[in-house]
Amino acid sequence: MKPAEIPGVPSGIDDQLTSEGIEALYPPQAEAVEAGLTEGHSLVASVPTASGKTLIAELAMLSAIKQGGKALYIVPLRALASEKKAEFERWQAHGITVGVSTGNYESSGEWLSSRDIIVATSEKVDSLVRNNAGWIDQLSCVVADEVHLVDDKNRGPTLEVTLAKLRRINPGLQVVALSATVGNATEIAEWLDAELVHSEWRPIDLRMGVHFGSAINFDDGSQREVPVERSQRKTEALVDDTLEEGGSTLVFVNSRRNAESAAKRQAGVVRRRVDSDEQAELEALADEIRGVSETETSEDLADCVEGGAAFHHAGLASEHRSLIEAAFRDRLLKVICATPTLAAGVNTPSRRVIVRDWRRYDSEFGGMKPLDVLEIHQMCGRAGRPGLDPYGEAVLLAKNAETMDELFERYIWADPEPVRSKLAAEPALRTHLLATISSGFANSREELLEFLEATLYATQTGQDGRLETVTETVLAYLEANEFIEREGKTIRATAIGHTVSRLYLDPMSAAEIIDGLRYAEDTRGEASTANQPTQREKRKRPAAGDDTEPEGFVSASELQAASESNEETTEKPETDSETDGDDPARPTPLGLYHLVSRTPDMYELYLKSGDRETYTEQCYEHESEFLGRVPSEYEEVEFESWLSALKTASLLENWASEVDEDRITERYGVGPGDIRGKVETAEWLLGAAEQLAGELGLSSRVAVREAKKRIEYGVREELIDLAGVRNVGRKRARRLFEAGIKSRAELREADKTVVLGALRGREKTAEKILQNVGREDPSMDDVEPVELETKAVATTENSEADLEEDTTDGQSSLGDF
């Protein structure tokens, strides 16, 4: 099918496709059009990576827009949202407007109503529905990218429920679901009332095989000789072989530490094959990476990049990951050694994919567990992209013939597992049932069950009464915590329930926060909550009339496995909680950080060897600050969770006390990306706590707001005002403060020579800051900086070296280290 033969799309689209080199649609694309894609028919496209899924989505959206509708493209990752927005903007010449929205879950995003195509994460779309975005009912086409992720226990239920709600709001909605790896695509199509296009066709060949001995043995029976020298490892030999033909390689390993060590080795392989021009570009890229953060992780990554290789994992800052991904797409970087997160949809094509590790540690399994077929196939699908590679190869590694046979049986010749709904898990149900009631989708138990019947879970469960039992258990929890109320058959959300849903909180997080804030309020006069059940005790209580939880009901604790890979540390963290000691009834920052750290919405840091003793001591030293009863040491699970939250809170306290980022990463065994993730989550949860305190009329609201501001800017209390000025950030705020400039008002009127001296003579930076604070004449022409003595903040352990100026003109509060 030629572009001119595609029905239903705006005029001129065919000419643009032709100008882009598309003379004919790929077979799966043509099959989708023939199945009614551009005529409003819903479709599940289960086709391989690089086989044209994105154009299938674009044709559906463009045809919907031609009919006067609006299109929504749902992605699993924020990074993928930005990538897709940039890709769709090529249609702007035809009057198509594109918007992207991934954050601020309290916003209704009304500005998006003027856009034809909206790109958003499933969480953002869910929040838009909760906040009654007026344009949602104007949607005529929704695309769900990577639809197999409904199988993910954390994010899957949100995608599943969101699709069900959108279909209910817009009964004629066209749904286009995309995936390269769905083992039960027919079942997914039946759930969505959609046509199925299933194809194994690829524009270039992808061969999958296993390296054993001195050769790759492929699934088609062929072999490729790749000998391994005595001084080499298999991965190095395969990377060198790829470089010999001018290709790039993705290496998947099972941990952050393995990704970093593998990248260092591969840099030694690549460095020998980099020319002088490439070397200069790599050194410039390495300088950019060092500028992202002053941490050992940043330095190690930059060292690898200078050799033409890189590592990629969740511990990197988002700026790190963006730089690495772009350089790999441009083929400047030749090798990336990554954890499986890189296979989640971000466009990173390579000539060869090496799956070095096909097992990873699983705490529930109790050891090293083989990866799912679906996950391995996602990795392998990264190999070979049209226009970049003549072919693609995906290779697993075997030490003996027996393992090679196992890998062929387990992965190469196997089909992906069926996608299964995870909606019955407690955190998912309590969150989405409250949202469904709060947004008016259901006002009775019967209406709730009717809505849930439209989910994939209802399609797949074969147990009579299972849905009713699980629903009743969750409703009892929501009612016990005063998020809903029942009157006869009618169920409605309370005022606080509406707030919790709008804030996009897990109801258990909200209950934990409310309990903690009320505990602080009660302890002003007397410890009147001593005999009241805590949130953790409430969790243990079965629903009225039930002696046990229903079979298969997944508890919150089972879903709180953290993704951080923390190194061993026994160093005792410092806090500055004594700054609030003048008011014993006022919640301290540490107490508030601990409160939000023990909610299900915050992934707690693991306790490593030696941590239990360290944080037990800290626990008893700061016991009076905690907003809740400290569990007994004999309550082992509860007490360990309490200490894990304390470790997380200590990290946040260090950040808010201006401790250097590199010191935090070393102390807690985390990466810069982990710090930023924790800080962003804490900022969101504290913002929610502030609103809850206000709605409940609690006096702790001011303390919560100040703790939030300190987290937002990463500063002690006295710097909050200064750090809020754009381009100032935490380090510059400290230097200005030590120069005698202690507020925005003082900065606006300050002597320019003092300002320039505090900012280390950086004229452009000084002019920007003065302009942002409202100075009428911010120019630094002919201004000579006053030399100022740099002081360290005594309680933060920062030395003068820690306070050295960074080399960037702009600073964000989270990226200013």
PDB file of N, CA, C and O in Angstrom, residues 31 103 173 189 222 305 328 377 439 449 454 459 464 488 500 548 620 635 644 649 672 683 685 709 788 793:
ATOM      1  N   GLU A  31      -1.701  -3.893   6.840  1.00  0.00           N
ATOM      2  CA  GLU A  31      -2.732  -4.755   7.427  1.00  0.00           C
ATOM      3  C   GLU A  31      -3.584  -3.970   8.422  1.00  0.00           C
ATOM      4  O   GLU A  31      -4.804  -4.164   8.510  1.00  0.00           O
ATOM      5  N   GLY A 103       3.815  15.623  34.653  1.00  0.00           N
ATOM      6  CA  GLY A 103       3.951  15.868  36.091  1.00  0.00           C
ATOM      7  C   GLY A 103       2.762  16.606  36.654  1.00  0.00           C
ATOM      8  O   GLY A 103       1.720  16.728  36.017  1.00  0.00           O
ATOM      9  N   LEU A 173     -14.877   5.580  21.634  1.00  0.00           N
ATOM     10  CA  LEU A 173     -13.432   5.829  21.589  1.00  0.00           C
ATOM     11  C   LEU A 173     -12.689   4.749  20.806  1.00  0.00           C
ATOM     12  O   LEU A 173     -12.910   3.553  21.003  1.00  0.00           O
ATOM     13  N   ALA A 189      -6.986  -8.047  22.737  1.00  0.00           N
ATOM     14  CA  ALA A 189      -7.870  -7.486  21.711  1.00  0.00           C
ATOM     15  C   ALA A 189      -9.337  -7.685  22.083  1.00  0.00           C
ATOM     16  O   ALA A 189     -10.176  -6.789  21.885  1.00  0.00           O
ATOM     17  N   SER A 222      22.562 -21.450  11.707  1.00  0.00           N
ATOM     18  CA  SER A 222      23.849 -20.947  11.243  1.00  0.00           C
ATOM     19  C   SER A 222      24.763 -20.625  12.427  1.00  0.00           C
ATOM     20  O   SER A 222      24.315 -20.576  13.578  1.00  0.00           O
ATOM     21  N   VAL A 305      32.975   7.248  29.257  1.00  0.00           N
ATOM     22  CA  VAL A 305      32.581   7.914  28.015  1.00  0.00           C
ATOM     23  C   VAL A 305      33.801   8.344  27.213  1.00  0.00           C
ATOM     24  O   VAL A 305      33.799   8.269  25.970  1.00  0.00           O
ATOM     25  N   PHE A 328      24.516   7.601  22.009  1.00  0.00           N
ATOM     26  CA  PHE A 328      24.462   6.236  21.491  1.00  0.00           C
ATOM     27  C   PHE A 328      23.649   6.182  20.198  1.00  0.00           C
ATOM     28  O   PHE A 328      24.025   5.496  19.240  1.00  0.00           O
ATOM     29  N   HIS A 377      12.915 -10.863  25.507  1.00  0.00           N
ATOM     30  CA  HIS A 377      12.556 -10.497  24.129  1.00  0.00           C
ATOM     31  C   HIS A 377      12.528  -8.980  23.946  1.00  0.00           C
ATOM     32  O   HIS A 377      12.843  -8.477  22.866  1.00  0.00           O
ATOM     33  N   SER A 439     -14.474  10.423  41.643  1.00  0.00           N
ATOM     34  CA  SER A 439     -14.722  11.094  40.367  1.00  0.00           C
ATOM     35  C   SER A 439     -16.122  10.835  39.825  1.00  0.00           C
ATOM     36  O   SER A 439     -16.460  11.294  38.732  1.00  0.00           O
ATOM     37  N   LEU A 449     -18.741  -2.647  40.877  1.00  0.00           N
ATOM     38  CA  LEU A 449     -18.513  -3.960  40.272  1.00  0.00           C
ATOM     39  C   LEU A 449     -18.793  -3.926  38.775  1.00  0.00           C
ATOM     40  O   LEU A 449     -18.088  -4.562  37.985  1.00  0.00           O
ATOM     41  N   ALA A 454     -15.358  -4.049  33.345  1.00  0.00           N
ATOM     42  CA  ALA A 454     -14.788  -3.570  32.075  1.00  0.00           C
ATOM     43  C   ALA A 454     -13.266  -3.632  32.070  1.00  0.00           C
ATOM     44  O   ALA A 454     -12.634  -3.217  31.099  1.00  0.00           O
ATOM     45  N   THR A 459     -11.930  -9.833  32.963  1.00  0.00           N
ATOM     46  CA  THR A 459     -11.899 -10.738  31.817  1.00  0.00           C
ATOM     47  C   THR A 459     -11.122 -12.005  32.129  1.00  0.00           C
ATOM     48  O   THR A 459     -11.490 -13.100  31.692  1.00  0.00           O
ATOM     49  N   ASP A 464     -15.323 -17.338  40.774  1.00  0.00           N
ATOM     50  CA  ASP A 464     -16.615 -16.724  41.079  1.00  0.00           C
ATOM     51  C   ASP A 464     -16.552 -16.019  42.428  1.00  0.00           C
ATOM     52  O   ASP A 464     -16.099 -16.575  43.422  1.00  0.00           O
ATOM     53  N   GLY A 488     -27.006   3.454  53.188  1.00  0.00           N
ATOM     54  CA  GLY A 488     -27.776   2.483  52.432  1.00  0.00           C
ATOM     55  C   GLY A 488     -26.877   1.883  51.360  1.00  0.00           C
ATOM     56  O   GLY A 488     -25.769   1.426  51.641  1.00  0.00           O
ATOM     57  N   VAL A 500      -7.580  13.311  48.892  1.00  0.00           N
ATOM     58  CA  VAL A 500      -6.593  12.237  48.720  1.00  0.00           C
ATOM     59  C   VAL A 500      -6.551  11.776  47.271  1.00  0.00           C
ATOM     60  O   VAL A 500      -5.476  11.584  46.689  1.00  0.00           O
ATOM     61  N   THR A 548     -10.187 -13.712  57.395  1.00  0.00           N
ATOM     62  CA  THR A 548      -8.927 -13.754  56.649  1.00  0.00           C
ATOM     63  C   THR A 548      -9.073 -12.942  55.382  1.00  0.00           C
ATOM     64  O   THR A 548     -10.188 -12.689  54.906  1.00  0.00           O
ATOM     65  N   TYR A 620      16.511   5.726  68.871  1.00  0.00           N
ATOM     66  CA  TYR A 620      16.258   6.055  70.267  1.00  0.00           C
ATOM     67  C   TYR A 620      16.725   7.471  70.609  1.00  0.00           C
ATOM     68  O   TYR A 620      16.161   8.125  71.483  1.00  0.00           O
ATOM     69  N   GLU A 635       9.094  -6.647  67.386  1.00  0.00           N
ATOM     70  CA  GLU A 635       8.265  -6.661  66.169  1.00  0.00           C
ATOM     71  C   GLU A 635       9.220  -6.492  64.983  1.00  0.00           C
ATOM     72  O   GLU A 635       9.344  -5.412  64.417  1.00  0.00           O
ATOM     73  N   SER A 644      14.338   1.427  58.158  1.00  0.00           N
ATOM     74  CA  SER A 644      14.562   1.729  56.738  1.00  0.00           C
ATOM     75  C   SER A 644      14.026   3.116  56.397  1.00  0.00           C
ATOM     76  O   SER A 644      14.649   3.875  55.651  1.00  0.00           O
ATOM     77  N   ALA A 649      14.858   8.939  55.662  1.00  0.00           N
ATOM     78  CA  ALA A 649      14.661  10.278  56.215  1.00  0.00           C
ATOM     79  C   ALA A 649      15.992  10.969  56.487  1.00  0.00           C
ATOM     80  O   ALA A 649      16.123  12.183  56.312  1.00  0.00           O
ATOM     81  N   PRO A 672      23.245   9.617  42.051  1.00  0.00           N
ATOM     82  CA  PRO A 672      22.598  10.935  42.011  1.00  0.00           C
ATOM     83  C   PRO A 672      21.143  10.861  41.580  1.00  0.00           C
ATOM     84  O   PRO A 672      20.308  11.634  42.047  1.00  0.00           O
ATOM     85  N   GLU A 683       9.159  15.821  48.210  1.00  0.00           N
ATOM     86  CA  GLU A 683       8.551  17.134  47.964  1.00  0.00           C
ATOM     87  C   GLU A 683       7.063  16.985  47.656  1.00  0.00           C
ATOM     88  O   GLU A 683       6.227  17.741  48.156  1.00  0.00           O
ATOM     89  N   LEU A 685       5.077  14.387  48.527  1.00  0.00           N
ATOM     90  CA  LEU A 685       4.362  13.891  49.705  1.00  0.00           C
ATOM     91  C   LEU A 685       4.213  14.975  50.777  1.00  0.00           C
ATOM     92  O   LEU A 685       3.175  15.059  51.444  1.00  0.00           O
ATOM     93  N   LYS A 709       9.862  23.198  51.674  1.00  0.00           N
ATOM     94  CA  LYS A 709      10.713  24.177  51.005  1.00  0.00           C
ATOM     95  C   LYS A 709      12.192  23.805  51.154  1.00  0.00           C
ATOM     96  O   LYS A 709      12.984  23.959  50.222  1.00  0.00           O
ATOM     97  N   LEU A 788      35.706  37.923  49.029  1.00  0.00           N
ATOM     98  CA  LEU A 788      35.022  37.534  50.258  1.00  0.00           C
ATOM     99  C   LEU A 788      35.587  36.222  50.770  1.00  0.00           C
ATOM    100  O   LEU A 788      35.959  35.340  50.000  1.00  0.00           O
ATOM    101  N   VAL A 793      29.432  25.744  56.467  1.00  0.00           N
ATOM    102  CA  VAL A 793      28.361  25.618  57.446  1.00  0.00           C
ATOM    103  C   VAL A 793      28.731  24.495  58.392  1.00  0.00           C
ATOM    104  O   VAL A 793      28.888  23.355  57.998  1.00  0.00           O
TER     105      VAL A 793
END
